[in-house]
PDB file of C-alpha atoms in Angstrom:
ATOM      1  CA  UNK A1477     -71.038 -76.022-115.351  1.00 88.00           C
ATOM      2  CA  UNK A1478     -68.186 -73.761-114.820  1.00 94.00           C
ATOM      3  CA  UNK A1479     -65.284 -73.036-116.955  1.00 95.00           C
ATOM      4  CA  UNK A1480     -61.329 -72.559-115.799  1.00 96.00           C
ATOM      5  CA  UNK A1481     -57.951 -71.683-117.606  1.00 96.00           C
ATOM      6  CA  UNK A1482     -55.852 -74.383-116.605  1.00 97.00           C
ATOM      7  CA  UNK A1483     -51.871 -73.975-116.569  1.00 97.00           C
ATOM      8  CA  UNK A1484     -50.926 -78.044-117.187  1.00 97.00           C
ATOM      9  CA  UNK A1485     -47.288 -78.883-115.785  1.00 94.00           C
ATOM     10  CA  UNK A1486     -45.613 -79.209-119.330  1.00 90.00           C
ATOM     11  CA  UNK A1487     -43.983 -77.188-121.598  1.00 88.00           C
ATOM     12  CA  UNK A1488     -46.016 -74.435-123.817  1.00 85.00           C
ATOM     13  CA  UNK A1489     -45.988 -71.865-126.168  1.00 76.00           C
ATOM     14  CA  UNK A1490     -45.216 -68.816-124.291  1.00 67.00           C
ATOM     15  CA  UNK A1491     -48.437 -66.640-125.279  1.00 77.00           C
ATOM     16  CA  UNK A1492     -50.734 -69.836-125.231  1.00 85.00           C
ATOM     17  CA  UNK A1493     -49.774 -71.277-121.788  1.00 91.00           C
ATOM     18  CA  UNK A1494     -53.334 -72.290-120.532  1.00 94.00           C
ATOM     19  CA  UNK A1495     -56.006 -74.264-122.257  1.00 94.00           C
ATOM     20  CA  UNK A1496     -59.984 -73.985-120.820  1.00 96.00           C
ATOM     21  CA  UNK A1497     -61.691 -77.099-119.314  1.00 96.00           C
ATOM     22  CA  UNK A1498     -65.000 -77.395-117.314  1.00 96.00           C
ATOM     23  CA  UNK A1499     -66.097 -78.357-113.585  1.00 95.00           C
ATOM     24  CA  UNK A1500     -69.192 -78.602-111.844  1.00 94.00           C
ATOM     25  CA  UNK A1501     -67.540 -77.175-108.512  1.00 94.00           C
ATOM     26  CA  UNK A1502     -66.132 -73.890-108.139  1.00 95.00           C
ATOM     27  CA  UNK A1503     -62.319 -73.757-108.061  1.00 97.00           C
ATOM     28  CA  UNK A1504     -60.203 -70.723-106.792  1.00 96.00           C
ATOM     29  CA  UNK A1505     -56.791 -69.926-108.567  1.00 97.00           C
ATOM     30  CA  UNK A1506     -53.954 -72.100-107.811  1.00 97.00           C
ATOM     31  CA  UNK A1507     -56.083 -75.526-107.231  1.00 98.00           C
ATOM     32  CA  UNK A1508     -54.218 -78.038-108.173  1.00 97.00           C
ATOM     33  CA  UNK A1509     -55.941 -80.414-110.750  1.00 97.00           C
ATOM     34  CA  UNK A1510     -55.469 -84.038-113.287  1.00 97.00           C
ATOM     35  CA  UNK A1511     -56.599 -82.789-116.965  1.00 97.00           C
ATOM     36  CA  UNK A1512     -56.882 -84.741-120.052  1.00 96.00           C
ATOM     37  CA  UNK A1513     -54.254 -83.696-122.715  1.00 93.00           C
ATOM     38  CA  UNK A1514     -52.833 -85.214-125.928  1.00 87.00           C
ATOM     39  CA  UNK A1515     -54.128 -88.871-124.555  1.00 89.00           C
ATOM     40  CA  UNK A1516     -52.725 -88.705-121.005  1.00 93.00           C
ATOM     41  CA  UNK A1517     -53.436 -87.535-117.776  1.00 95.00           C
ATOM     42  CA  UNK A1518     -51.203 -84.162-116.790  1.00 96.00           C
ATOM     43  CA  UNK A1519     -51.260 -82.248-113.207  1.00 97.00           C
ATOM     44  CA  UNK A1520     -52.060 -78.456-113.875  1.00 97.00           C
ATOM     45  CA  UNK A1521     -53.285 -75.216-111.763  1.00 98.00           C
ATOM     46  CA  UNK A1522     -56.275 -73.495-112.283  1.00 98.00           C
ATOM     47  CA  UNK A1523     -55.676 -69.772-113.236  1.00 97.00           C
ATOM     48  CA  UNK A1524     -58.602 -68.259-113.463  1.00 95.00           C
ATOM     49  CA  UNK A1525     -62.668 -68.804-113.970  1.00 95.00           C
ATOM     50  CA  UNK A1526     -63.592 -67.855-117.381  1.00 95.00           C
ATOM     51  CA  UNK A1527     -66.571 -67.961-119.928  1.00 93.00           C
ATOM     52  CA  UNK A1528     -68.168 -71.623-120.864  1.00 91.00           C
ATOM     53  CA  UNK A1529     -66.822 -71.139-124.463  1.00 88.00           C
ATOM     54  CA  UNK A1530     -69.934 -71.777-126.807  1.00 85.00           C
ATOM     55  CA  UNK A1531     -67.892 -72.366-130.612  1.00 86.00           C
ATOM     56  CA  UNK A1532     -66.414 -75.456-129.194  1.00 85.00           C
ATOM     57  CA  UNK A1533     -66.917 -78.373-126.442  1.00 89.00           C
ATOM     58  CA  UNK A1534     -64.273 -78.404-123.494  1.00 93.00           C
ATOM     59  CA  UNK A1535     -63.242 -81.808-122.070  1.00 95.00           C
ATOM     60  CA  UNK A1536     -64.015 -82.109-118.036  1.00 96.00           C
ATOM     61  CA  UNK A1537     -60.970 -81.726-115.347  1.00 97.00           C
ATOM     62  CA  UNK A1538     -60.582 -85.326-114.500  1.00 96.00           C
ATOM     63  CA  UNK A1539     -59.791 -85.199-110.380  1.00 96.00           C
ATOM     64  CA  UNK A1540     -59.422 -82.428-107.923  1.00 97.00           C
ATOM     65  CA  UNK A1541     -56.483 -82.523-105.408  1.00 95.00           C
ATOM     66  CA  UNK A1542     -56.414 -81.414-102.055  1.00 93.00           C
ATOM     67  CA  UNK A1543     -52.855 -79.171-102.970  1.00 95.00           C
ATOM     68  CA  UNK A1544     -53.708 -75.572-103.560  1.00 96.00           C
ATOM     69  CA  UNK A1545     -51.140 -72.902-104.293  1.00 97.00           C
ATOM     70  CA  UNK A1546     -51.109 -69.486-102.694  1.00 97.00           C
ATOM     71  CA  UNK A1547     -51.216 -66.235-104.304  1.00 97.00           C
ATOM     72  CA  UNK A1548     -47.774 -65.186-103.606  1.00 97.00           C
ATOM     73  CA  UNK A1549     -46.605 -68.859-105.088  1.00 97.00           C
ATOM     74  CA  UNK A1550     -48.939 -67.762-108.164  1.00 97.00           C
ATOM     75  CA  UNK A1551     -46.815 -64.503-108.228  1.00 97.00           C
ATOM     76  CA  UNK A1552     -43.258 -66.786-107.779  1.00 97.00           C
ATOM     77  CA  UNK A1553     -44.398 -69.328-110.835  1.00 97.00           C
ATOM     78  CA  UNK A1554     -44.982 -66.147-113.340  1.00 96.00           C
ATOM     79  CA  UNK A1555     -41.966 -64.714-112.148  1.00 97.00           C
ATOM     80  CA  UNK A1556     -39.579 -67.619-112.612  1.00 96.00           C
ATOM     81  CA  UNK A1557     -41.365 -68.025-116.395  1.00 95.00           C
ATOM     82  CA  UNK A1558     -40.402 -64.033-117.033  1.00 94.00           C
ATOM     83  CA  UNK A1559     -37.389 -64.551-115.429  1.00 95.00           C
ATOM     84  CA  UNK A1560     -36.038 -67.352-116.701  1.00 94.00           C
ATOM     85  CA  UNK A1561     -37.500 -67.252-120.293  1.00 92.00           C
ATOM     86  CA  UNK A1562     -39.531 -70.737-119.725  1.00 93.00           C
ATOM     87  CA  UNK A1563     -43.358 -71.703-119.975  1.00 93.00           C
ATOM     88  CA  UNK A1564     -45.827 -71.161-116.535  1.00 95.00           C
ATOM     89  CA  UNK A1565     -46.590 -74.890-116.824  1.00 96.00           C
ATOM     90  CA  UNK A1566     -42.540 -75.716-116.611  1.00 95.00           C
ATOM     91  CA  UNK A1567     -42.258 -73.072-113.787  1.00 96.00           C
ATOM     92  CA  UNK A1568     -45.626 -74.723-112.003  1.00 97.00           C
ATOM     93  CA  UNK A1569     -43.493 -78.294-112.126  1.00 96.00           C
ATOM     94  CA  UNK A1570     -40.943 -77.337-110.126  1.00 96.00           C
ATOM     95  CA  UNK A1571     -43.342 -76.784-106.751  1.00 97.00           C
ATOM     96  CA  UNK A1572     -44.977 -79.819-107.592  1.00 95.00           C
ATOM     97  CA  UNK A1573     -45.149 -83.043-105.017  1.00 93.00           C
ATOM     98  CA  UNK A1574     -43.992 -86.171-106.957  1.00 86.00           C
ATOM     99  CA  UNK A1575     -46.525 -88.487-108.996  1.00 74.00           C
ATOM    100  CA  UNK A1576     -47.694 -91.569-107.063  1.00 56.00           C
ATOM    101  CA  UNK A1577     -50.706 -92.313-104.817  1.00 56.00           C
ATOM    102  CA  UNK A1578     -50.608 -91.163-101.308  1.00 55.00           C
ATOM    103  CA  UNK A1579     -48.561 -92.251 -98.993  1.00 53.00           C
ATOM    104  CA  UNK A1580     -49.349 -93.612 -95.667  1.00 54.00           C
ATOM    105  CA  UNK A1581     -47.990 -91.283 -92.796  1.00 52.00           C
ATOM    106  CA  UNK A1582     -44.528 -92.906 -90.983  1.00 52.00           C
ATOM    107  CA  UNK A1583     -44.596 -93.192 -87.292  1.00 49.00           C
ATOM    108  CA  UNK A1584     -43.007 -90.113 -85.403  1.00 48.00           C
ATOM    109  CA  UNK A1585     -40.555 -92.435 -83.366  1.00 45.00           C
ATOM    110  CA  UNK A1586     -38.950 -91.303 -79.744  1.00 42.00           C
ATOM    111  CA  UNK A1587     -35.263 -90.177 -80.299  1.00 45.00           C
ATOM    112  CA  UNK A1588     -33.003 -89.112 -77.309  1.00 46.00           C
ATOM    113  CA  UNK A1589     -32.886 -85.754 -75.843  1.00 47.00           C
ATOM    114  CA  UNK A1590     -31.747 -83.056 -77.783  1.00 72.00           C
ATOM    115  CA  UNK A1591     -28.219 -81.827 -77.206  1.00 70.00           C
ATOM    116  CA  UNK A1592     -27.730 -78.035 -76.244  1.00 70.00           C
ATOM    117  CA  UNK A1593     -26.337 -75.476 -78.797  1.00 70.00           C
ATOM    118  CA  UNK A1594     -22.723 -74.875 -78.285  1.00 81.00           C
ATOM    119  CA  UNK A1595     -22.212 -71.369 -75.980  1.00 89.00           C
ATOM    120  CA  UNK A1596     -21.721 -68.264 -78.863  1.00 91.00           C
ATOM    121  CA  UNK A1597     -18.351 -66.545 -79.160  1.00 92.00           C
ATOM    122  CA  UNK A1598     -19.052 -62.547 -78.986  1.00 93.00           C
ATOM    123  CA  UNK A1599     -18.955 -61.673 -82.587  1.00 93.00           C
ATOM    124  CA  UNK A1600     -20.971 -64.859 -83.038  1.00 94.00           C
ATOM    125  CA  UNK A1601     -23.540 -63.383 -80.460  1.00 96.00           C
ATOM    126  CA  UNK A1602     -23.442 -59.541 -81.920  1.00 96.00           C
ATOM    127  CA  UNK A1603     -24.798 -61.523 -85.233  1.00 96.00           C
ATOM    128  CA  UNK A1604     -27.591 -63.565 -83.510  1.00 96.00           C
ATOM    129  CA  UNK A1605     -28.589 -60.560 -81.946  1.00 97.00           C
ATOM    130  CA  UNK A1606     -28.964 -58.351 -85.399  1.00 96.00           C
ATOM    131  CA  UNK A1607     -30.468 -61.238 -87.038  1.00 97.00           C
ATOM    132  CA  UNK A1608     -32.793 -61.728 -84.330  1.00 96.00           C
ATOM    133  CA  UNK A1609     -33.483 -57.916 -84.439  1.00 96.00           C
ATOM    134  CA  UNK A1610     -34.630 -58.099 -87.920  1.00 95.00           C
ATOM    135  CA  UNK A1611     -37.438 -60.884 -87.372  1.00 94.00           C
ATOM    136  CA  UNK A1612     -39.869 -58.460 -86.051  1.00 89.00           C
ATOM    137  CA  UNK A1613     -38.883 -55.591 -88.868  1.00 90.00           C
ATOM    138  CA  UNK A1614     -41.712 -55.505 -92.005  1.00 87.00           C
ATOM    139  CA  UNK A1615     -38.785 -55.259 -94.454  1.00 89.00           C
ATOM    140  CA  UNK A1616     -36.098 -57.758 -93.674  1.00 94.00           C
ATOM    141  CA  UNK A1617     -33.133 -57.232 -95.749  1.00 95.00           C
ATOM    142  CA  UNK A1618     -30.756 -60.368 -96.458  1.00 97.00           C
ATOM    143  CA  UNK A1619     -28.136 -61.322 -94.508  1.00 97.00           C
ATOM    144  CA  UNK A1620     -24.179 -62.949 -95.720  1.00 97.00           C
ATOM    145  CA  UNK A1621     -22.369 -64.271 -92.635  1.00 96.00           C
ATOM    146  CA  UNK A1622     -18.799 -64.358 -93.885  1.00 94.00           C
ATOM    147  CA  UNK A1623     -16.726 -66.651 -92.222  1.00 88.00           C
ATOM    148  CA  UNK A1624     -13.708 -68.514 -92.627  1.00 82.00           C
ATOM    149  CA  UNK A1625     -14.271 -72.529 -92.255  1.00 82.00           C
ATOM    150  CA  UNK A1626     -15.217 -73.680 -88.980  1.00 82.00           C
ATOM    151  CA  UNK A1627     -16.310 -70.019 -87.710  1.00 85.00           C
ATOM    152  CA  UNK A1628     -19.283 -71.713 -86.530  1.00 88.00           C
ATOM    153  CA  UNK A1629     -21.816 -70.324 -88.951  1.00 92.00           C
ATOM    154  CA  UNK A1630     -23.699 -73.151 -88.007  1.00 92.00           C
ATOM    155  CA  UNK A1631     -24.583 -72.372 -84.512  1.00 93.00           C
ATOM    156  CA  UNK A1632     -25.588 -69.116 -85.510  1.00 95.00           C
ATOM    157  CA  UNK A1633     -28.304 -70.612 -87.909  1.00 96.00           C
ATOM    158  CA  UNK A1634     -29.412 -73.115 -85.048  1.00 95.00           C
ATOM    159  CA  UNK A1635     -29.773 -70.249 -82.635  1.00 96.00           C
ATOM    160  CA  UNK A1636     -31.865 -68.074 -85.415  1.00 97.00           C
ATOM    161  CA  UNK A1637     -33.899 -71.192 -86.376  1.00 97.00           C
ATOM    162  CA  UNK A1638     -34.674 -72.186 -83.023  1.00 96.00           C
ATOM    163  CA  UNK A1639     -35.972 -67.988 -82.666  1.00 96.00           C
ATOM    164  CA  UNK A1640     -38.477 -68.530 -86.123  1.00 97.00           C
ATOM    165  CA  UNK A1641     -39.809 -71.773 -85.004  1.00 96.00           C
ATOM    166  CA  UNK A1642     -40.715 -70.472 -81.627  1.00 96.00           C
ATOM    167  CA  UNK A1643     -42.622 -67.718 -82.973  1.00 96.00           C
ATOM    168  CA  UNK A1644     -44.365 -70.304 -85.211  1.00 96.00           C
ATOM    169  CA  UNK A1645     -42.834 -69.823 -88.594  1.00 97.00           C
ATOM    170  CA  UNK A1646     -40.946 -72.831 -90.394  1.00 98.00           C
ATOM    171  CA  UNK A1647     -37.164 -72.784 -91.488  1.00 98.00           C
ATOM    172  CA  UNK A1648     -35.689 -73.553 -95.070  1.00 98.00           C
ATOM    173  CA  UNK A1649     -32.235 -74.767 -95.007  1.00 96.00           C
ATOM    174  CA  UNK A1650     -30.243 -74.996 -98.169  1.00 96.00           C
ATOM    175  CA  UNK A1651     -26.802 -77.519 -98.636  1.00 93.00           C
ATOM    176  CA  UNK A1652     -25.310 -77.876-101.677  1.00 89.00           C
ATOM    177  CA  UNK A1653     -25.398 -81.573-101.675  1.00 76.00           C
ATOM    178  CA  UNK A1654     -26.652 -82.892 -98.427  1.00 61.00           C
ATOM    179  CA  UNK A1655     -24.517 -85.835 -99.134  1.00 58.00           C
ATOM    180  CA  UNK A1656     -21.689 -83.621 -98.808  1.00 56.00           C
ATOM    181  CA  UNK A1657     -22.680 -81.657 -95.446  1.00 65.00           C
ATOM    182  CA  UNK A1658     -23.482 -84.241 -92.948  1.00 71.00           C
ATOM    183  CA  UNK A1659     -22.137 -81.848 -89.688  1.00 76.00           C
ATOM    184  CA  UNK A1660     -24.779 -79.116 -90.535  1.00 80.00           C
ATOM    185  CA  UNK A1661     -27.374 -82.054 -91.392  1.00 81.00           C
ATOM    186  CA  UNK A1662     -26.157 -83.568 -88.224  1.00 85.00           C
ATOM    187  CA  UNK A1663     -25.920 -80.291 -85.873  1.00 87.00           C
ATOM    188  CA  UNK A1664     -29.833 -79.396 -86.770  1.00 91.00           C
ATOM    189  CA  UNK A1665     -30.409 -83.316 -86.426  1.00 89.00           C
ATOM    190  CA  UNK A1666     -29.058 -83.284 -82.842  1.00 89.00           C
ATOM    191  CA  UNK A1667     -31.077 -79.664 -81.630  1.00 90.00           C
ATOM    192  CA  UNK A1668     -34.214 -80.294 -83.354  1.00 91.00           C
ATOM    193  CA  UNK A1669     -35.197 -84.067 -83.317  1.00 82.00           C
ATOM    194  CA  UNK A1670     -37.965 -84.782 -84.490  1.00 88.00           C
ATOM    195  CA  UNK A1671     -39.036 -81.642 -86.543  1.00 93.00           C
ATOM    196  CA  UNK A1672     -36.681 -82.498 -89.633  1.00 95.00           C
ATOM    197  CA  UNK A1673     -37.620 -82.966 -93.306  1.00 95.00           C
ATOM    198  CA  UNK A1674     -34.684 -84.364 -95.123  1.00 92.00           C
ATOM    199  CA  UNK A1675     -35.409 -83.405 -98.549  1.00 92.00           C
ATOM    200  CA  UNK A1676     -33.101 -85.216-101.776  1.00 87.00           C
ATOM    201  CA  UNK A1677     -32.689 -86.797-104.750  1.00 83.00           C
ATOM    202  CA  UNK A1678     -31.280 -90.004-102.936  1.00 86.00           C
ATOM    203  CA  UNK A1679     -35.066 -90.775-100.989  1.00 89.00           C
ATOM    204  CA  UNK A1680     -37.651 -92.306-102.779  1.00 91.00           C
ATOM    205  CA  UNK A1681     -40.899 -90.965-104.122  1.00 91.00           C
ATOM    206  CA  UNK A1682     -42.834 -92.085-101.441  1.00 92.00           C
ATOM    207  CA  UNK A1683     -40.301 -90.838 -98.843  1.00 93.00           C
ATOM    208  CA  UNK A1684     -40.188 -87.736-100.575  1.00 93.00           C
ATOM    209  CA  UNK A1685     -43.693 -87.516-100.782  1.00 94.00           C
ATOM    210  CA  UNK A1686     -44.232 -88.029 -97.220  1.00 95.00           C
ATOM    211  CA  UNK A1687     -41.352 -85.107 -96.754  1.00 95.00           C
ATOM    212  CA  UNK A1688     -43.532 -82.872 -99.104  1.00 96.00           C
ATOM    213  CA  UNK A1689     -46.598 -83.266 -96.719  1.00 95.00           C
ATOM    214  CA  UNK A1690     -44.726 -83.120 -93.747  1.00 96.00           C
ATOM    215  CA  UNK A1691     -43.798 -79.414 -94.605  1.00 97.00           C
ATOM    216  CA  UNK A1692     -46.775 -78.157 -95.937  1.00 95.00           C
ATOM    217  CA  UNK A1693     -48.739 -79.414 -93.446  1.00 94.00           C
ATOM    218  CA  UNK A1694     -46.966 -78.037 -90.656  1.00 95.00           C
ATOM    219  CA  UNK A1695     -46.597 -81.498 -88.867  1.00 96.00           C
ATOM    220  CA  UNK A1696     -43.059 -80.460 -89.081  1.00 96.00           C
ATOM    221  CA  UNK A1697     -40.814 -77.118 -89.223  1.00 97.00           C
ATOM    222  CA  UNK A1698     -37.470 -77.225 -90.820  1.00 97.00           C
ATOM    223  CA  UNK A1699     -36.636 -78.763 -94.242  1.00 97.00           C
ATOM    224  CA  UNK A1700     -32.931 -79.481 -94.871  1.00 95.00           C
ATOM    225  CA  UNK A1701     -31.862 -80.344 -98.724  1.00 93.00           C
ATOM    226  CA  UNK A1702     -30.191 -79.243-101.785  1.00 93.00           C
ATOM    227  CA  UNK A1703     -32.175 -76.659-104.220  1.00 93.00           C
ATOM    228  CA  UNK A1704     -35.214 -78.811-104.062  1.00 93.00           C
ATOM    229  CA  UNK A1705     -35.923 -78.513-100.664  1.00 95.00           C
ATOM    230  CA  UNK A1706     -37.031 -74.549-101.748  1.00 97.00           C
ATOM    231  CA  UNK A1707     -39.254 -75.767-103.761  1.00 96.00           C
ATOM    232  CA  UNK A1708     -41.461 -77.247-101.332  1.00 97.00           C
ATOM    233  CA  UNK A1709     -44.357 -74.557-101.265  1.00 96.00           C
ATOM    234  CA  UNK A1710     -44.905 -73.722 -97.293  1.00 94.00           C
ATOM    235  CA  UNK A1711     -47.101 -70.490 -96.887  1.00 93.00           C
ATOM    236  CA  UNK A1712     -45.461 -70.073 -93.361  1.00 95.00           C
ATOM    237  CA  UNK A1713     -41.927 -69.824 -94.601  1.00 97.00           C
ATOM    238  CA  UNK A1714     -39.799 -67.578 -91.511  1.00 97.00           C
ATOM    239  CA  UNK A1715     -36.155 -68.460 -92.502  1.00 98.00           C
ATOM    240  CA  UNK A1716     -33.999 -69.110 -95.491  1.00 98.00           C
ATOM    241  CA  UNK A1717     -30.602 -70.218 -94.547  1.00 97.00           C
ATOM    242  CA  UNK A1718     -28.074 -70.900 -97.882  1.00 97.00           C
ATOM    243  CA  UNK A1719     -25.036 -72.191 -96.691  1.00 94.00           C
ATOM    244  CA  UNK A1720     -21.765 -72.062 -99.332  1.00 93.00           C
ATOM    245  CA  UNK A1721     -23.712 -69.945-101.147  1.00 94.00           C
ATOM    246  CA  UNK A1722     -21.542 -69.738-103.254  1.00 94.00           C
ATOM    247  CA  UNK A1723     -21.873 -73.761-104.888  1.00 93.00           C
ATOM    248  CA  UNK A1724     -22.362 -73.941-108.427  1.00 92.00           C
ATOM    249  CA  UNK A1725     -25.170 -76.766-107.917  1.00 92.00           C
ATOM    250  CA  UNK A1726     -27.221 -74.214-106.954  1.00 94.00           C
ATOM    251  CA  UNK A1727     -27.660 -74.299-110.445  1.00 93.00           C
ATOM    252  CA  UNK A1728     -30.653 -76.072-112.222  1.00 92.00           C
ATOM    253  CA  UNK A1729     -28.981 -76.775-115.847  1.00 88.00           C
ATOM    254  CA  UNK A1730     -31.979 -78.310-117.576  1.00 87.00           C
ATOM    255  CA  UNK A1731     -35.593 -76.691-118.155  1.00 84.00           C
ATOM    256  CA  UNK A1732     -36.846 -75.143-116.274  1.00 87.00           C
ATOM    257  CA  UNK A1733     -33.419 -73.567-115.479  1.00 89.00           C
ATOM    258  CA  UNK A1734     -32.999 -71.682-112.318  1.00 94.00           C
ATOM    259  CA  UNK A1735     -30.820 -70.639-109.358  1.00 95.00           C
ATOM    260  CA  UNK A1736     -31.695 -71.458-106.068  1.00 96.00           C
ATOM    261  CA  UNK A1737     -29.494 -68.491-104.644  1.00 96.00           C
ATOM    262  CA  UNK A1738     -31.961 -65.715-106.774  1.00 96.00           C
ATOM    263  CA  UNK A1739     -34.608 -67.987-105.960  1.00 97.00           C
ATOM    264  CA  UNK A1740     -34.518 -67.992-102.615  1.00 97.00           C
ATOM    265  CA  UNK A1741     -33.899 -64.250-102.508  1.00 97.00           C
ATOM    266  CA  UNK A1742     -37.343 -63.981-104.494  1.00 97.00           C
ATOM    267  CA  UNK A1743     -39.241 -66.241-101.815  1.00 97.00           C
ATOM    268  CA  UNK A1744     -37.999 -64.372 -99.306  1.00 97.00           C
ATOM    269  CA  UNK A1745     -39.277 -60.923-100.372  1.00 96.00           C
ATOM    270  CA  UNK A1746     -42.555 -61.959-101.295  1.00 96.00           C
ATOM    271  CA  UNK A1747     -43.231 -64.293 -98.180  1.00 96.00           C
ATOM    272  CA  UNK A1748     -41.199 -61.552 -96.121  1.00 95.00           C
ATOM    273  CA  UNK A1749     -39.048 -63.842 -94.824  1.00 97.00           C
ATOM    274  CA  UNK A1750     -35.375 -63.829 -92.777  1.00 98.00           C
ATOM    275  CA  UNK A1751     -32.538 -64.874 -95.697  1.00 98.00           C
ATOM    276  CA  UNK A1752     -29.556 -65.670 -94.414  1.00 98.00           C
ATOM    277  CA  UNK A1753     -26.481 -66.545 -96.762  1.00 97.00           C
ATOM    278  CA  UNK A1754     -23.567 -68.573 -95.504  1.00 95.00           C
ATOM    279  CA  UNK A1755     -20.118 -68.919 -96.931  1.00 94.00           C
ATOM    280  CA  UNK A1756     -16.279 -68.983 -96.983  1.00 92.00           C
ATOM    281  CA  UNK A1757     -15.620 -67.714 -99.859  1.00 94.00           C
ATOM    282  CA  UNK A1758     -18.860 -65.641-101.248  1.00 94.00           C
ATOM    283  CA  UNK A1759     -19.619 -65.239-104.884  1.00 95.00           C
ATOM    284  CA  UNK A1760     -18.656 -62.184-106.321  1.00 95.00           C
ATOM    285  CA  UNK A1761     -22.702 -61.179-107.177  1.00 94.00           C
ATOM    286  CA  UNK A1762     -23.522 -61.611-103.830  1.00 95.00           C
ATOM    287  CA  UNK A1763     -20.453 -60.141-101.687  1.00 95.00           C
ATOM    288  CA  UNK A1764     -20.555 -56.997-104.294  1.00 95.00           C
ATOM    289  CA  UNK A1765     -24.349 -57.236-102.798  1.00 95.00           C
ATOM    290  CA  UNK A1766     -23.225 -57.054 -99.936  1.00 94.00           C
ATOM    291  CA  UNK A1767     -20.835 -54.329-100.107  1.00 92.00           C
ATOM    292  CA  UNK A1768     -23.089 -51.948-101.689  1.00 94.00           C
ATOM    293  CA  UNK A1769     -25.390 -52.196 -98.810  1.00 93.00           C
ATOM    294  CA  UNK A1770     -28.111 -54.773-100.707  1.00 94.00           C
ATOM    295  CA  UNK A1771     -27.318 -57.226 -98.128  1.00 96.00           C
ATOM    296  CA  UNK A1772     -26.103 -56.559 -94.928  1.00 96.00           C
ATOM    297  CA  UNK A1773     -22.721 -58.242 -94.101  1.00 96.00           C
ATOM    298  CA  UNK A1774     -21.301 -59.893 -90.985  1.00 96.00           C
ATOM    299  CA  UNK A1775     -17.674 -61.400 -90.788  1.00 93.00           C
ATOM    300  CA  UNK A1776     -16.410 -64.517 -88.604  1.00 91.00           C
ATOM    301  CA  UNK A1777     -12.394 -64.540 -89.046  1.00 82.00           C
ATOM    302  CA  UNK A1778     -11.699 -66.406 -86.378  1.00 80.00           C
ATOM    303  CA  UNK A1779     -12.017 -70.248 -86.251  1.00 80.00           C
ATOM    304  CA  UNK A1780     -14.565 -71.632 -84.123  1.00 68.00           C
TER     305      UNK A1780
END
């Protein structure tokens, strides 16, 4: 029987964040497992193999799921705890699929052909062109595309997208409410088809769900939603895209708190992905970013 430090998804004390339960199979870090604790049935990741204590029994893990979390997601979960001053297991929850029985898969159905991206402008072109420059470099450094509304940011991140998924890497795209975006929703809608995960609060769990699965299986490449759609752990993330970066509801305001903007600039260094940042009117942390040379800044200040 072997023994394993399991991280369950709740809150915890912040030095005793893991409690020790047994399996007869051998589990690697990051397996995502159903434990018994305080009378119900809780998710949690397995940490680490340890000793079979022997000055006390240790209940079984009750059910083994097929969801395992990388390394560098391991390294992402402990940082957001440090980070943001909350437990591993309230860090862990965030990545987490929602609770319900699987799903069945929906149908891929036909839509009609996918319309052409709009012809660049030059300076819209001399940004493709860097961006698409820094896809093949080993340290990419973030991007802010500062333009004024209707610059046409947008074709810039279908162009880039359309570059990441060809060379077999998947595409994160952040809205601040997708509600409130529907020509960028629309725009990647009409290029892409079929390859979109629509990813908010407004689906249900089993649509969600079936989103979830979607991205991490690779049956499809872009996710499109509001904060949540970072969390959706893909190991074969290419491209971050923020647009109005600047959006307060970037902003998680109840535990685990967080903010998808440093967020997503965390996933993209450690997955060494592209991370682009759109917006009108930047926020001050990340235009003084940019201005100091942490992020490399390109301007639109014409009108598309």
């Amino acid at each position: 029987m072997n023994a394993y430090n399991i991280i369950p998804e709740i809150k915890t004390d912040s030095k005793n964040y893991s409690f020790t339960y047994s399996s007869s199979q051998e589990l690697s870090p990051g397996t995502i497992v159903d434990i018994p604790l305080r009378n119900r049935i809780v998710r949690g990741m397995v940490e680490k193999p340890v000793v079979t204590p022997k000055s006390f029994p240790i209940k079984p893990i009750k059910n083994i799921t097929d969801l395992t979390l990388s390394e560098d997601y391991q390294q992402i979960i402990y940082w957001i705890a440090d980070y943001y001053l909350c437990s591993p297991g309230e860090a862990l929850s965030l990545f987490l699929p929602p609770e319900m029985k699987r799903p069945k898969i929906a149908p891929i159905h036909n839509q009609k052909t996918a319309k052409s991206p709009n012809r660049l402008t030059k300076d819209q072109q001399e940004i493709f062109n860097d961006l698409k420059n820094k896809l093949n470099q080993k340290q990419k450094t973030p991007s802010l595309i500062f333009g004024v509304t209707g610059s046409g940011k947008t074709e810039i991140y279908l162009k880039i997208a359309k570059e990441v998924i060809a060379s077999g890497k998947q595409v994160v795209v952040l809205v601040p409410e997708i509600i409130l975006t529907p020509q960028t929703e629309q725009r990647f809608l009409e290029y892409f088809e079929n390859q979109i995960v629509l990813f908010h609060s407004n689906l249900s769990k089993s649509e969600r769900l079936i989103g979830y699965q979607d991205f991490i299986q690779k049956r499809k490449n872009i996710i499109i939603g509001p904060r949540s759609a970072l969390l959706v752990p893909s190991d074969n993330i290419g491209l971050i895209i923020v647009d109005e970066e600047h959006e307060d509801s970037y902003k998680q305001e109840q535990s685990p708190r967080y903010h998808a903007v440093r967020l997503a600039e965390k996933i993209a260094e450690v997955k060494n992905a592209l991370l682009i940042f759109g917006s009108a009117t930047p926020s001050v942390e990340t235009f003084y970013k940019a201005k100091t040379g942490k992020i490399d800044l390109h301007e639109l200040v014409f009108r598309y």
